[in-house]
Coordinates of C-alpha atoms in Angstrom, one line a residue:
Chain A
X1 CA 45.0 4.9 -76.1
X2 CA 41.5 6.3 -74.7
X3 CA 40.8 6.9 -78.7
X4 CA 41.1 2.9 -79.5
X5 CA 39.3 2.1 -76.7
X6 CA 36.5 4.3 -77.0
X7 CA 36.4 3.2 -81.1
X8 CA 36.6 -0.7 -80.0
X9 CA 33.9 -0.1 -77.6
X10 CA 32.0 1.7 -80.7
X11 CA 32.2 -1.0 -82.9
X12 CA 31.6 -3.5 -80.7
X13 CA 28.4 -1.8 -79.7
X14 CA 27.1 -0.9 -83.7
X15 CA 27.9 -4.7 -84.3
X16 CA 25.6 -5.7 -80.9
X17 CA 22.8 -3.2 -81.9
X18 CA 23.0 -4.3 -86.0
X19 CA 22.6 -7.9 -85.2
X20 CA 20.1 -7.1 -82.6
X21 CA 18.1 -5.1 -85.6
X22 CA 18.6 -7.7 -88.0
X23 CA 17.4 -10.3 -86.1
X24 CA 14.5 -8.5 -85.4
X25 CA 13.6 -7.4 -88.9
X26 CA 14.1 -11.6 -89.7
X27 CA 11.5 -12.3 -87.1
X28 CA 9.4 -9.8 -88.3
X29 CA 9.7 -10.7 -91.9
X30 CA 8.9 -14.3 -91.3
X31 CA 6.2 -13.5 -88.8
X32 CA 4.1 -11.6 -91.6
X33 CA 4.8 -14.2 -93.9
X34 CA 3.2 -16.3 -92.0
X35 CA 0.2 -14.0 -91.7
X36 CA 0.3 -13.7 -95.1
X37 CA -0.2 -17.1 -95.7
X38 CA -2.8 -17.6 -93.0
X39 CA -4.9 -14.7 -94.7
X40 CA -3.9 -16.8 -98.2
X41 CA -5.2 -19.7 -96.8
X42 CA -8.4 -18.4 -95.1
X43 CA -9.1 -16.4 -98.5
X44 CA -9.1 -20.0 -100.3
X45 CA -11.1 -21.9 -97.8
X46 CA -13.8 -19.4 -98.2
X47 CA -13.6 -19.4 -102.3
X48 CA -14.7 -23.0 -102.0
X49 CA -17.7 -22.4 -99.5
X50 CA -18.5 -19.6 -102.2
X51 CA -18.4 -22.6 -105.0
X52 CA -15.5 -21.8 -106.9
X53 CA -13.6 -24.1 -109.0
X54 CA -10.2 -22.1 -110.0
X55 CA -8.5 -19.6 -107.7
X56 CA -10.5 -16.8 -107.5
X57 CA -9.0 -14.8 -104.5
X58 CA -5.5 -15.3 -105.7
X59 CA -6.7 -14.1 -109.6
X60 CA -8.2 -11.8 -107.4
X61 CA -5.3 -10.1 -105.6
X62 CA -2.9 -10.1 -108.8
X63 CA -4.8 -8.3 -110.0
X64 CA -6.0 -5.9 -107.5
X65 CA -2.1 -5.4 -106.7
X66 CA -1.6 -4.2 -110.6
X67 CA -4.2 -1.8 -110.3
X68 CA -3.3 -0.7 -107.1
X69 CA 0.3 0.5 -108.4
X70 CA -1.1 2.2 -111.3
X71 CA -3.1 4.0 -108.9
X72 CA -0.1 4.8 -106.7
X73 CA -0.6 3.0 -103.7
X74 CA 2.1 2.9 -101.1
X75 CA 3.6 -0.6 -100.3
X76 CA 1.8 -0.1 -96.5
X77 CA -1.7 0.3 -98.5
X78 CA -1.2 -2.6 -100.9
X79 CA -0.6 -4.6 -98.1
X80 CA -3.7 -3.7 -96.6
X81 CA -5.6 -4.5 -100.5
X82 CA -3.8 -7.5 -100.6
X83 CA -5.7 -8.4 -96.6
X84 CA -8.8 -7.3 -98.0
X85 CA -8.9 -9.5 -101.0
X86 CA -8.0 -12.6 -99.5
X87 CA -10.7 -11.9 -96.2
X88 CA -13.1 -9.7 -98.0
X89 CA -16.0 -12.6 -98.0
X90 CA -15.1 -13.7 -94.8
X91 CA -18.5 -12.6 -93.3
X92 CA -19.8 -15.6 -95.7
X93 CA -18.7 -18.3 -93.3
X94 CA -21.1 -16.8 -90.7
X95 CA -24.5 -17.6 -92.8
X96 CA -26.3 -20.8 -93.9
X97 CA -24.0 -22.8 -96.8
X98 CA -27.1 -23.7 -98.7
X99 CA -28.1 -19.3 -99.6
X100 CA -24.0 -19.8 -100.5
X101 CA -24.6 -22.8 -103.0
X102 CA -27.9 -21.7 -104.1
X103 CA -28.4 -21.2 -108.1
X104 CA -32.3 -20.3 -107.9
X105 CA -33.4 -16.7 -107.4
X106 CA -32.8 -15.8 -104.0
X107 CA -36.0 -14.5 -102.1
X108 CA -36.0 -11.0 -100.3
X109 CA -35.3 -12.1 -96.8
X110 CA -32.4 -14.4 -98.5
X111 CA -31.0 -11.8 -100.3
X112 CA -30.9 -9.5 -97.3
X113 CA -29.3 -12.2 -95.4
X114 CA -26.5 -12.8 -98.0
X115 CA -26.0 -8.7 -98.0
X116 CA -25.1 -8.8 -94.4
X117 CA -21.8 -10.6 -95.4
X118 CA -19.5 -6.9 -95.7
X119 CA -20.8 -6.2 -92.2
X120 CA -20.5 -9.7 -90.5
X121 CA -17.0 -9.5 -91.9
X122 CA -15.6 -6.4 -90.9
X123 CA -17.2 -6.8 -87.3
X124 CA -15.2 -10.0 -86.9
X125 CA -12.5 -8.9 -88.0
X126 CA -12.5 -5.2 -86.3
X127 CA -13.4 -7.2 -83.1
X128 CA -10.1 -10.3 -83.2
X129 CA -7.6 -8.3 -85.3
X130 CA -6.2 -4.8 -84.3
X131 CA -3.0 -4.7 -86.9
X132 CA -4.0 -3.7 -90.6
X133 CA -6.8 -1.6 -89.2
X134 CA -8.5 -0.3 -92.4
X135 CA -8.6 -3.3 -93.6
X136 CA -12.3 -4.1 -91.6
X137 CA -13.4 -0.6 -94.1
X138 CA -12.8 -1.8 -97.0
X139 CA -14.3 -5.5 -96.6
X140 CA -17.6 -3.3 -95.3
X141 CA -17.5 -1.6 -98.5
X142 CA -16.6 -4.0 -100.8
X143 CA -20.0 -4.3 -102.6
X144 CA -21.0 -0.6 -102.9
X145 CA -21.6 1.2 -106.4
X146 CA -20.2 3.5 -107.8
X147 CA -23.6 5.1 -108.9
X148 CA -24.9 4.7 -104.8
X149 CA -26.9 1.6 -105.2
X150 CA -24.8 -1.2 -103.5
X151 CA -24.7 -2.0 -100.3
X152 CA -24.7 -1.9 -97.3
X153 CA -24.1 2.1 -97.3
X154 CA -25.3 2.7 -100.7
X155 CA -22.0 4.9 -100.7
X156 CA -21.5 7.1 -103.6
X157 CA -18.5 7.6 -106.0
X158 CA -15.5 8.8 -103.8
X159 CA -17.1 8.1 -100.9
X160 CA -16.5 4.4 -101.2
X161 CA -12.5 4.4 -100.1
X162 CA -10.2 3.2 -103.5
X163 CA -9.0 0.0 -102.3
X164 CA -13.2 -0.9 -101.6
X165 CA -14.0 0.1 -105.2
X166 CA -10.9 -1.8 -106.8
X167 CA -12.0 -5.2 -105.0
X168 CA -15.6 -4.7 -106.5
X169 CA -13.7 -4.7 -110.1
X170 CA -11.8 -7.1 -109.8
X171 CA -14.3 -9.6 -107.6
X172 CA -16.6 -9.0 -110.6
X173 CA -14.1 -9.8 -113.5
X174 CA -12.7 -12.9 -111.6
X175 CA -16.1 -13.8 -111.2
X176 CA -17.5 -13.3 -114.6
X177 CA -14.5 -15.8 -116.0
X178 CA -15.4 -18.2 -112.9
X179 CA -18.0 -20.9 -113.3
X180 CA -21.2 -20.2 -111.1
X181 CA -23.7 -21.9 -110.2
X182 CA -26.1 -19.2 -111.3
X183 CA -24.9 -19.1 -115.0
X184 CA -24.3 -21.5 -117.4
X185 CA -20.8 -20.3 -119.3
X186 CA -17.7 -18.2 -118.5
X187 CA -17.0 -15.1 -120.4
X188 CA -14.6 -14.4 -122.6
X189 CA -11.5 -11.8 -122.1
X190 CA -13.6 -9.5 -124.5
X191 CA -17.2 -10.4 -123.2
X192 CA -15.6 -8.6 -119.5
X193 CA -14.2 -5.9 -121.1
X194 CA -17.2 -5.4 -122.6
X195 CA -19.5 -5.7 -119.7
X196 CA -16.8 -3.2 -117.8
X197 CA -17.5 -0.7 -120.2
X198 CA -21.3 -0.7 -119.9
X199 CA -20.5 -1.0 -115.6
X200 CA -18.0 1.9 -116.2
X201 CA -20.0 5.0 -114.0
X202 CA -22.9 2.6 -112.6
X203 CA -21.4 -0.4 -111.1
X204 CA -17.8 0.7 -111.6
X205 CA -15.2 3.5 -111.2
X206 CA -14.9 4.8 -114.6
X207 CA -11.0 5.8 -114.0
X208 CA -10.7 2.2 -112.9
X209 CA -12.2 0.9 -115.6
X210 CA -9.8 2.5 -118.1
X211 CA -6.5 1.0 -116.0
X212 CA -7.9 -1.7 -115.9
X213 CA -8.7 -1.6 -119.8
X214 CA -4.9 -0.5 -120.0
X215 CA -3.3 -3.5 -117.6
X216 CA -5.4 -6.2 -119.3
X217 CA -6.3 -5.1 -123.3
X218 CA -8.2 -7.1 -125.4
X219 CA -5.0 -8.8 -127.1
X220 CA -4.3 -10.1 -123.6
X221 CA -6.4 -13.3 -124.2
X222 CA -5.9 -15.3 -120.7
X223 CA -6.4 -13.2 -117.3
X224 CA -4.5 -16.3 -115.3
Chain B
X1 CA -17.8 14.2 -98.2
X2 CA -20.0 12.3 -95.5
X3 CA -19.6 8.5 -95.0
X4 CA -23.0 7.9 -93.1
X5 CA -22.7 4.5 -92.1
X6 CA -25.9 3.2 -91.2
X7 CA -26.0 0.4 -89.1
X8 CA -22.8 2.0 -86.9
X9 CA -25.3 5.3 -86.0
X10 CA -27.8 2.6 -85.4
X11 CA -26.0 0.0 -83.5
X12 CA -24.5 3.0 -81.7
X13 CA -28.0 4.8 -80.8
X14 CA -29.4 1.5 -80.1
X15 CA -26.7 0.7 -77.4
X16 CA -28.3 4.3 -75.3
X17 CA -32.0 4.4 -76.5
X18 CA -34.5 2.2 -78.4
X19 CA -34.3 4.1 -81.6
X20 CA -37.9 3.2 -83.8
X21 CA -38.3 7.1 -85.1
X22 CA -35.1 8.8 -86.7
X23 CA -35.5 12.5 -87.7
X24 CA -32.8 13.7 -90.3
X25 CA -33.2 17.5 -90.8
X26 CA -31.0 17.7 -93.6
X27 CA -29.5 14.7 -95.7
X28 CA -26.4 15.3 -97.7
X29 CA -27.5 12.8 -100.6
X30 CA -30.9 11.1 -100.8
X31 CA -29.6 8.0 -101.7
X32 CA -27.6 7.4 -98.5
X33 CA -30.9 7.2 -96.9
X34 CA -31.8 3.8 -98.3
X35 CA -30.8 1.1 -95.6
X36 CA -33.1 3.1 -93.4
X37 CA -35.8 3.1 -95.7
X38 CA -36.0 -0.7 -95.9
X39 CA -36.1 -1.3 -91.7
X40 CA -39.5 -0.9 -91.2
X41 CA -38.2 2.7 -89.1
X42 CA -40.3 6.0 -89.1
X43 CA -38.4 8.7 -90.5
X44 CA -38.5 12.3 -90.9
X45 CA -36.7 13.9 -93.6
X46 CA -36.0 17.1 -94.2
X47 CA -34.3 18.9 -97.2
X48 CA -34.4 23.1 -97.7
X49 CA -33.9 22.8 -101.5
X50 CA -37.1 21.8 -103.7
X51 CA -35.0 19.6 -106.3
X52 CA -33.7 17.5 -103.6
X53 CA -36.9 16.9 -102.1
X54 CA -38.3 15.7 -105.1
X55 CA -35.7 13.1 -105.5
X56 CA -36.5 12.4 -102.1
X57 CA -40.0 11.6 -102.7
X58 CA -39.1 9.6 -105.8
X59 CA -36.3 8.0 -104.5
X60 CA -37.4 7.2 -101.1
X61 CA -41.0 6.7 -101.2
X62 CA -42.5 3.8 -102.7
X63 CA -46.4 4.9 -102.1
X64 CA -46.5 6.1 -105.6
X65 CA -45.3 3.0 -107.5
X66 CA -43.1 2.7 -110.2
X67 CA -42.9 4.7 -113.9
X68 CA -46.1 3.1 -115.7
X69 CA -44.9 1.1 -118.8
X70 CA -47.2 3.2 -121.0
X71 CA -45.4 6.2 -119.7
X72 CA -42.4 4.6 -120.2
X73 CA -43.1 3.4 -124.4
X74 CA -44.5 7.4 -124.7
X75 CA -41.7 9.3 -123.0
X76 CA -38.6 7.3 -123.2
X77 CA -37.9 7.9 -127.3
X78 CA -34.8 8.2 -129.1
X79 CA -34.1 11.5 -130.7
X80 CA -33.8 10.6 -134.4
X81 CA -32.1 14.0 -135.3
X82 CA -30.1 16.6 -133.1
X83 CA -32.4 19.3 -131.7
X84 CA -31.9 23.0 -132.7
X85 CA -29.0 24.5 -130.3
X86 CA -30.2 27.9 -130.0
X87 CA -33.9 26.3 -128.6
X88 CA -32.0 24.7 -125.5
X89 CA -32.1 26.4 -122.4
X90 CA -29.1 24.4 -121.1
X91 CA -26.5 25.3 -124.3
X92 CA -23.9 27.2 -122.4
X93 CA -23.1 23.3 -120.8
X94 CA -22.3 22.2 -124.3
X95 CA -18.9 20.8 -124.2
X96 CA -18.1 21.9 -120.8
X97 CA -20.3 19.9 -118.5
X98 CA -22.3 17.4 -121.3
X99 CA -21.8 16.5 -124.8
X100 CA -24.4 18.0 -127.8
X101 CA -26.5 14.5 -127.8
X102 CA -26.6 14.7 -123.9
X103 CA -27.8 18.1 -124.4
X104 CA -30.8 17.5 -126.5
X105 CA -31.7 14.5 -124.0
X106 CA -32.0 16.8 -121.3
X107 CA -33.6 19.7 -123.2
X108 CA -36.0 16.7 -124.3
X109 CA -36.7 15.2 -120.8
X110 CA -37.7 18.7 -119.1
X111 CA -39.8 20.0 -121.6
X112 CA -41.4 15.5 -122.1
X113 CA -42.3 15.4 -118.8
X114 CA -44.8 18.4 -118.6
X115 CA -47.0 16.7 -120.7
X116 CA -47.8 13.4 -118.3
X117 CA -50.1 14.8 -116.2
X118 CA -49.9 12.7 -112.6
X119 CA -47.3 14.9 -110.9
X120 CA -45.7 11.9 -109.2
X121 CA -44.8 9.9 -112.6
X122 CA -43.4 13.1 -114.0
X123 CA -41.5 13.5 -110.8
X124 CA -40.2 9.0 -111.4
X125 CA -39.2 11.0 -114.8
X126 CA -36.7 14.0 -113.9
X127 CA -35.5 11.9 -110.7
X128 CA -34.5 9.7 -112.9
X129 CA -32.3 12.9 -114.6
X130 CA -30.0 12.7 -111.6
X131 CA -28.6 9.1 -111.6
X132 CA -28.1 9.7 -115.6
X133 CA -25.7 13.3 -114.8
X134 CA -24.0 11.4 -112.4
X135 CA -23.4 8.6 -115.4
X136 CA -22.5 11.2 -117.8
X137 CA -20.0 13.4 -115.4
X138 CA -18.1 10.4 -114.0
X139 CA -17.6 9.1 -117.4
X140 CA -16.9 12.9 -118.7
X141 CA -14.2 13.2 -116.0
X142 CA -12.3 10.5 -117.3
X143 CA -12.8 11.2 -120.4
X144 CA -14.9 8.5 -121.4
X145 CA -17.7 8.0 -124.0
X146 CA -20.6 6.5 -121.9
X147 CA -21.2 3.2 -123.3
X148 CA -25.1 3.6 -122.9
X149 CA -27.4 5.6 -125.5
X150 CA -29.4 8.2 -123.5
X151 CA -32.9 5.9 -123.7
X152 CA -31.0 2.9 -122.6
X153 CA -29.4 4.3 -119.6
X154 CA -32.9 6.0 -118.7
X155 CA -34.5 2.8 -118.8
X156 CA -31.9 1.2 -116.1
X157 CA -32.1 3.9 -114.4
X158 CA -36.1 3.4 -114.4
X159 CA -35.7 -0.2 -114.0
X160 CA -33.5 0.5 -110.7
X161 CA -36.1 3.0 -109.3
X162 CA -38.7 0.1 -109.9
X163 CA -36.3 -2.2 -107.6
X164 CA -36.4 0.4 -105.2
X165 CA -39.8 0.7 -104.7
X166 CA -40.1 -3.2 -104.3
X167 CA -37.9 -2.7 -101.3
X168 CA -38.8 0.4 -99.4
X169 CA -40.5 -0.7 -96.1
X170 CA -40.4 3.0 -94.1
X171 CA -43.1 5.0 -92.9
X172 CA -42.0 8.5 -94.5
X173 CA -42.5 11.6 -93.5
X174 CA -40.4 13.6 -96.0
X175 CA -40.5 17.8 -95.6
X176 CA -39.0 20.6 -97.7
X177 CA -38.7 23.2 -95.2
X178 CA -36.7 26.3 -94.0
X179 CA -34.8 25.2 -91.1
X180 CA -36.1 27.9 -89.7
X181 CA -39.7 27.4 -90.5
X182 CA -39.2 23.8 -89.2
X183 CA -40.8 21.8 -86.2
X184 CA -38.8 19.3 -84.4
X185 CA -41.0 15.8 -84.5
X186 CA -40.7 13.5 -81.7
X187 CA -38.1 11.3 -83.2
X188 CA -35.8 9.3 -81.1
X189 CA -33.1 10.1 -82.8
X190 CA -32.0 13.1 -84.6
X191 CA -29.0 12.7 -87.1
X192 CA -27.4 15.9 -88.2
X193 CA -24.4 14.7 -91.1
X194 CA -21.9 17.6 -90.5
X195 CA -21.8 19.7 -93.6
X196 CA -18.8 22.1 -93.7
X197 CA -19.3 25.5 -95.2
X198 CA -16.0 25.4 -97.3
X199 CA -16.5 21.9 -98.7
X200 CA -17.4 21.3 -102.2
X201 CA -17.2 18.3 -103.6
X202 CA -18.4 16.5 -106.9
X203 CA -21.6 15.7 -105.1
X204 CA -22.0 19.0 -104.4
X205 CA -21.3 20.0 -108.2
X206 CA -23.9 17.0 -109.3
X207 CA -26.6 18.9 -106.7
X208 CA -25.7 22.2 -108.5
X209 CA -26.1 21.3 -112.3
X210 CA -29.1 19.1 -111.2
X211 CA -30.5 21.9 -109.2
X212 CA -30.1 24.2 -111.8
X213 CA -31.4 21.6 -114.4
X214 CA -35.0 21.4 -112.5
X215 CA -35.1 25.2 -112.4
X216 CA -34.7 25.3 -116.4
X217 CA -31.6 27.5 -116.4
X218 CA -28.2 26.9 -116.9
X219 CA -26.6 29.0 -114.4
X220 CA -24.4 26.3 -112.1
X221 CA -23.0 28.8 -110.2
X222 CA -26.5 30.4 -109.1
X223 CA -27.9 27.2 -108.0
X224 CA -24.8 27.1 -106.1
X225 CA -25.1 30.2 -104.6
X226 CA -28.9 28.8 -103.9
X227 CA -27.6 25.8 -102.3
X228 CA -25.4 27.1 -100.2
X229 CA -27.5 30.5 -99.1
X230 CA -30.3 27.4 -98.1
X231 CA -27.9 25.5 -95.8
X232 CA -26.0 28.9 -94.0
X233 CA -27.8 27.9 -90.9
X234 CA -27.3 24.7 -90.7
X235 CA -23.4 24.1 -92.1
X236 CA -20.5 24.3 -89.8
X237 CA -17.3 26.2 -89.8
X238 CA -14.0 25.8 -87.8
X239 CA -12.9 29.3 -89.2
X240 CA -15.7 31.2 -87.7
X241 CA -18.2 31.0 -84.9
X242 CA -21.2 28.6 -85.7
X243 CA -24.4 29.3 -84.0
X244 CA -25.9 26.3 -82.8
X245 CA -29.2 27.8 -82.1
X246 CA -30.7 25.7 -85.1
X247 CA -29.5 22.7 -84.1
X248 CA -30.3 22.8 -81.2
X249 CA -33.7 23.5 -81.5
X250 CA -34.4 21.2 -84.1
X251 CA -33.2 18.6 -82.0
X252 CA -35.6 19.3 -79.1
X253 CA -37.4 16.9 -79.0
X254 CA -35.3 13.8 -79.1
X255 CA -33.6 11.5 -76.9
X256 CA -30.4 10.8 -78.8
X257 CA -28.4 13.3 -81.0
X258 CA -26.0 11.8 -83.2
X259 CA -23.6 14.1 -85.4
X260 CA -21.7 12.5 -87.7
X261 CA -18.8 13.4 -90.2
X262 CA -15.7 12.3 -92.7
X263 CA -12.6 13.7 -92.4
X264 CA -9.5 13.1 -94.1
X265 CA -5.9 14.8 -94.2
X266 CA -6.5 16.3 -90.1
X267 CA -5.5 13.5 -87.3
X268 CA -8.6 13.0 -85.0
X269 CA -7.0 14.8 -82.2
X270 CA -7.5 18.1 -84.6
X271 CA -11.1 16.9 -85.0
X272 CA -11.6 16.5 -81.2
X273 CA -10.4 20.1 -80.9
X274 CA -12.3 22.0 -83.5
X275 CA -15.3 19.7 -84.0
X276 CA -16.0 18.0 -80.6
X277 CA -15.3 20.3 -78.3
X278 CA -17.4 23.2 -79.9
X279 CA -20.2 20.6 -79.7
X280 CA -20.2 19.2 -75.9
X281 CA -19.9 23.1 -74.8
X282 CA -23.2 23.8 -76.7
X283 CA -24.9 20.3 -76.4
X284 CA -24.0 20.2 -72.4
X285 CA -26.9 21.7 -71.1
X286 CA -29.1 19.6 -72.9
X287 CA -27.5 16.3 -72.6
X288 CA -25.5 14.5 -69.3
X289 CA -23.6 12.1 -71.0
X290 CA -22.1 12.0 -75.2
X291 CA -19.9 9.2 -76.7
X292 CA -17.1 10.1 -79.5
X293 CA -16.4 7.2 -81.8
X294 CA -14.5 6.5 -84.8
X295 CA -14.0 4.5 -87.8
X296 CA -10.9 4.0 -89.7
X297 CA -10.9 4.3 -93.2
X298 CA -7.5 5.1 -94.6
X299 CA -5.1 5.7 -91.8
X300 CA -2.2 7.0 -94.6
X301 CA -4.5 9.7 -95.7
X302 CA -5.9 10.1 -92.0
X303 CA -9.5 9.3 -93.4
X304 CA -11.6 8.4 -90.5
X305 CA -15.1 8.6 -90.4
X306 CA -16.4 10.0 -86.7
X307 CA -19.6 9.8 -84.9
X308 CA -20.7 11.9 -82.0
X309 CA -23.8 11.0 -79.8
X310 CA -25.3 13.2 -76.9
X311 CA -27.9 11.5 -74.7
X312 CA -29.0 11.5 -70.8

């Protein structure tokens, strides 16, 4: 008799505490979903400041997402690219529009201007956001080299953390097939790949170069 | 591996003192030097070994202009045919470190530069050695044929150092001394980036061949050696006891301290422990107050960059 009870009082407590984590793991779930979208939609609203015509963030985070798998990246961490991709010119809505929109030759106090972008955007961010917390990192880092000439740390090779050097890739190919103001055509599938390999160990992580050669060959016509 | 994130150790210093003077007695890699070479700051630099002082001074100093064009159409030539093997000082690399073709290129670019005479172009000319090894060894490690001939890639690379010196705005005061033959200057700030003595990484093996390379030998693991026999007083160790003496006194002289590091697979509270802690105890009786922060790089491989400041 004591046995049923205790078993009835058993079940009826796993059945309390499984709803109670199921609900939870709903709200959750639909909570970062809508994060995801915010981020999403931020990422697009700043594409057009930036003057671009096609997607560029979402081109952007496909692909980052393919090369972060190949390069092992835990779901927690491709979350976290993902973030970055869609906010990582987020420090752009903090200058003028017109050094945005600008297709003449910048001059040397514009240009420094336009380079404080990775650091306006990770300070916001680090400052309003506390979830995701590398996330502020890799926007800062987002236009060093490979060789040590970017900015704004002129980090070197493996200094610059993974997720940073994958978003310089893949902001550079989605923006070499974008129109720009500063340049008359698109490239080609082929004319990126081909710029990539001369990149590959200045601009460029060679290792990401060659997944990147693997994910998206030369038969592979159409990136979107 | 040092991130040194320059406007954090500025901001940072800037929140305690009015930092216009920065003395680094030892820098980890020339090039991370650059933001502070184009603010208009007067900075000390300090490097033990003579091959990274050079690149300091062509990297980082902009008083001696760029490579001259005619240096550039009498030095920068294609080798039409391979050099003889048995001629290069650097052979033992072949195949293990640099292809043949590399080979002669280097061979080529040593023994080319001796014949311009203004020290400091020739120097613009073997700096320029460094960023094309880097090229080579990155693309080497992947296994990838570098899709630059040897004169192209030297004449980005001389094109970039051109860039550079449009840019540098620093008053430089860059020294190649024994850390123990060195003076503390009256800098606000001195910045020591934490070097650990068991820490080697492709930097480190970059600094080696290149060190090695502007010595004329090929022995990687002597210039090693040299490298790290140069920097026993200055790099720290949790294994054994670190005397701080040098430190210390080469940072006599300033207001702010500022010790900064990477760290990645420890949790901070092991770098509290074993890094901090050894620090206040030695720094205390110079400095009232010190301030710990840190930067979070890549919390699933607990990669966090720290920075620790000492001031009164």
């Amino acid at each position: 008799m004591l046995i049923t009870v205790f078993n009835a009082i058993l079940i009826i407590l796993i059945t309390i505490v499984s709803y109670k984590y199921f609900s939870l793991r709903e709200s959750f779930g639909s909570e970062k979903h809508r994060a995801t979208a915010y981020a999403e939609a931020l990422g697009t609203i700043t594409e057009k400041i930036e003057a671009y015509e096609n997607s560029h963030v979402n081109a952007m985070a496909a692909m980052a997402i393919e090369i972060g798998k190949a390069r092992k990246l835990d779901p927690e961490q491709l979350d976290a690219l993902t973030y970055a991709v869609w906010l990582h010119d987020i420090g752009e809505l903090l200058l003028p529009r017109e050094l945005l929109k600008s297709s003449e030759k910048l001059s040397r106090q514009n240009l420094f201007l336009l380079r404080t972008h990775p650091l306006l955007g990770e300070f916001e961010l680090k400052n309003r956001c506390s979830v995701y917390d590398e996330v502020p990192a890799i926007i800062r880092w987002h236009h060093e080299r490979w060789d040590g000439n970017g900015y704004p740390d002129c980090l070197k090779g493996e200094e610059i953390p993974l997720c940073s050097r994958i978003i310089t890739l893949v902001d550079a190919v989605s923006a070499m097939k974008s129109n720009r103001p500063y340049r008359t055509r698109t490239m080609s599938h082929r004319e990126v790949l081909r710029e990539l390999d001369l990149q590959a160990g200045l601009q460029f992580d060679p290792e990401l170069v060659e997944i990147f050669k693997g994910l998206y060959p030369e038969s592979k016509e159409e990136l979107h | 591996m040092i991130r040194l994130q320059s406007s954090w150790l500025l901001e940072s210093a800037g929140e305690v003192a009015s930092v216009d003077s920065i003395f680094f007695p030892f820098i980890h890699r020339y090039s991370s030097l650059n933001w502070f070479s184009r603010r208009g700051l007067e900075l000390t630099i300090n490097t033990p070994l003579d091959s990274q002082a050079m690149l300091m001074r062509v990297w980082l100093d902009a008083r001696k202009g760029p490579f001259s064009e005619k240096n550039r159409r009498k030095f920068n030539q294609l080798i039409k045919k391979p050099l003889e093997l048995d001629m290069n000082p650097f052979r033992n690399w072949n195949d293990r470190l640099f292809s043949r073709q590399q080979l002669d290129y280097l061979f080529y670019w040593r023994e080319a530069a001796y014949e311009i005479e203004d020290q400091a172009q020739r120097e613009i000319f073997w700096g320029s050695v460094y960023g094309i090894m880097s090229y080579w060894l990155s693309n080497r490690r992947v296994n990838r044929e570098p899709a630059y001939q040897p004169d192209e890639i030297m004449h980005l690379v001389l094109n970039l150092h051109q860039e550079h010196c449009e840019n540098q705005d620093a008053e430089l005061i860059l020294l190649n001394s024994k850390f123990e033959e060195l003076s503390p200057p009256e800098s606000v700030l001195a910045v020591f980036p934490l070097v650990f003595t068991d820490e080697e990484d492709e930097e480190f093996q970059l600094q080696s061949i290149f060190h090695a390379w502007y010595h004329g030998h090929a022995d990687v693991e002597q210039a090693r050696r040299d490298i790290k026999n140069q920097l026993r007083q200055y790099s720290f160790s949790t294994e054994k006891k670190t005397d701080f003496s040098t430190l210390l006194k080469l940072s006599e002289k300033s207001e702010v301290v500022a010790i900064c590091w990477s760290g990645v697979e420890l949790p901070p509270k092991i770098h509290e422990q074993e890094i901090i802690e050894p620090f206040r105890r030695e720094f205390v009786h110079r400095f009232s107050r010190s301030q710990f922060s840190i930067k979070t790089v890549n919390p699933a491989r607990d990669s966090y960059d720290y920075l620790l400041l000492f001031f009164n």
